[in-house]
C-alpha positions in Angstrom: 6.8 -33.2 -185.0 7.5 -35.0 -188.3 9.2 -33.4 -191.1 8.4 -33.9 -194.7 10.2 -36.8 -196.4 12.6 -34.8 -198.4 13.6 -32.8 -195.5 15.9 -33.8 -192.6 14.6 -33.8 -189.1 16.6 -32.6 -186.0 15.6 -35.8 -184.1 18.2 -38.5 -183.2 17.8 -41.5 -185.4 19.1 -44.9 -185.6 18.9 -47.5 -188.1 19.5 -51.3 -188.4 22.8 -50.5 -190.2 24.2 -48.6 -187.4 23.5 -51.8 -185.2 21.5 -49.9 -182.4 23.9 -47.0 -182.2 22.2 -43.6 -182.3 23.4 -41.1 -184.8 22.5 -37.5 -185.3 20.8 -36.3 -188.3 23.4 -35.0 -190.8 23.8 -31.3 -191.5 22.1 -30.2 -188.0 24.6 -27.4 -187.7 23.7 -25.7 -191.0 21.5 -23.1 -189.2 24.6 -22.0 -187.3 26.1 -20.4 -190.3 25.0 -16.8 -191.4 24.7 -18.0 -194.9 22.7 -14.9 -196.1 25.7 -12.7 -194.9 28.5 -14.3 -196.9 29.1 -14.7 -200.3 29.6 -17.4 -203.0 30.2 -17.0 -206.9 26.7 -15.9 -207.4 26.2 -13.4 -204.6 24.6 -14.1 -201.4 25.2 -17.9 -200.2 21.8 -18.5 -198.7 21.2 -21.4 -201.3 24.1 -23.4 -200.1 22.0 -25.3 -197.1 19.5 -26.2 -199.7 22.2 -27.7 -202.1 23.8 -29.5 -199.2 20.6 -31.1 -198.1 19.8 -32.1 -201.7 23.5 -33.7 -201.8 22.6 -35.5 -198.5 19.1 -36.7 -199.1 18.7 -36.6 -202.8 18.7 -39.5 -205.3 21.8 -40.0 -207.3 20.9 -37.4 -210.0 19.6 -34.9 -207.7 22.8 -35.2 -205.4 25.0 -34.9 -208.3 23.4 -31.9 -209.7 23.1 -30.1 -206.4 27.0 -30.9 -205.9 27.7 -29.5 -209.4 25.8 -26.3 -208.5 27.7 -26.2 -205.2 31.0 -26.7 -206.8 30.2 -23.7 -209.0 29.3 -21.6 -206.2 32.4 -22.4 -203.8 35.0 -23.5 -206.0 34.5 -22.3 -209.6 36.5 -24.1 -212.2 38.0 -26.4 -209.7 40.4 -23.6 -208.3 38.7 -20.3 -207.4 37.4 -20.4 -203.8 34.7 -17.9 -202.4 33.9 -16.4 -199.1 31.4 -19.4 -198.4 33.7 -22.0 -199.2 35.5 -22.5 -195.7 32.0 -22.5 -193.9 30.9 -25.1 -196.4 33.9 -27.6 -196.0 33.1 -29.2 -192.8 29.5 -30.2 -194.3 31.3 -31.6 -197.3 33.5 -33.6 -194.7 30.3 -34.9 -192.9 28.6 -35.9 -196.2 31.7 -37.7 -197.4 31.6 -39.9 -194.5 28.0 -40.9 -194.7 27.3 -44.2 -196.6 23.9 -43.2 -197.8 25.2 -40.2 -199.7 25.5 -41.2 -203.4 28.3 -38.9 -204.7 30.9 -39.3 -201.9 33.7 -39.7 -204.3 32.9 -36.5 -206.1 32.7 -34.7 -202.7 36.2 -35.9 -201.9 37.4 -34.5 -205.3 35.9 -31.1 -204.4 37.6 -31.1 -201.0 40.9 -31.9 -203.0 40.2 -29.1 -205.3 39.6 -26.6 -202.4 42.7 -28.1 -200.6 44.9 -27.3 -203.7 43.5 -23.9 -204.6 46.1 -21.3 -204.8 44.5 -18.8 -207.5 44.4 -15.8 -205.4 47.6 -16.2 -203.7 49.2 -16.7 -207.1 47.4 -13.7 -208.4 48.5 -11.6 -205.5 52.2 -12.6 -205.9 51.9 -10.8 -209.3 49.4 -8.1 -208.3 50.0 -7.3 -204.5 47.4 -4.6 -204.6 44.8 -7.4 -204.4 45.6 -7.7 -200.7 44.4 -4.3 -200.4 41.0 -4.7 -201.3 38.4 -4.9 -198.3 37.3 -8.2 -199.3 40.4 -10.2 -199.4 39.9 -13.5 -201.5 43.6 -14.6 -200.4 42.3 -14.9 -196.9 39.3 -16.9 -198.0 41.4 -19.2 -199.9 43.8 -19.8 -196.8 40.8 -20.2 -194.6 39.1 -22.8 -196.9 42.5 -25.0 -197.1 42.7 -24.7 -193.2 39.2 -25.9 -193.1 40.1 -28.9 -195.2 43.0 -29.5 -193.0 41.1 -29.4 -189.9 38.8 -32.3 -190.7 41.5 -34.5 -192.3 41.3 -36.9 -189.3 38.6 -38.6 -191.4 41.1 -39.6 -194.0 41.9 -42.9 -192.5 38.3 -44.0 -192.3 37.8 -43.0 -196.1 41.1 -44.6 -197.0 39.6 -47.8 -195.5 36.3 -47.7 -197.5 35.2 -50.7 -199.3 34.5 -48.4 -202.4 37.6 -48.2 -204.3 36.5 -45.0 -205.9 36.1 -43.3 -202.4 39.6 -44.8 -201.4 41.3 -43.5 -204.5 39.8 -40.2 -204.2 40.8 -40.0 -200.7 44.5 -41.0 -201.6 44.5 -38.1 -204.1 43.2 -35.8 -201.1 45.7 -36.9 -198.8 48.5 -36.3 -201.4 47.3 -32.7 -201.8 47.2 -32.2 -198.2 51.0 -33.4 -197.8 52.0 -30.9 -200.6 
């Protein structure tokens, strides 16, 4: 069965650019995350898969707009993470490594923001009662940072990228992870 051109398939694909090496279609694991049961800054995180697919498959304007919306949902203001952030991070790493994705440097900048996020921890240091809430944003923040670190093995590949903007963004991310 074929899918619509703007929708990813779940078939294995290969392209001339991969010199005959089969690659799986990006973002196939999106359905394994219970997006409807977790929250982003707008409420229910069910829109995140659509946004990630728009980043993966969209033209430069579409991808950039989707990434901007995604940023607002999982890392508001560049430093406030949400419950859905940690679940989203592995997909951001995946997209950052795909040459056809048009906003890879911006994705890496988002990963850096998530890796450096300490808003909830800082607030809890002054207002410890925050830690007593049923939904604990300090835990979300730590999980999100751990998710960025868990995939940091991709740094060496991204640092060697021919695109200097990607290499520079990756250098900044690596510095943040070293802190």
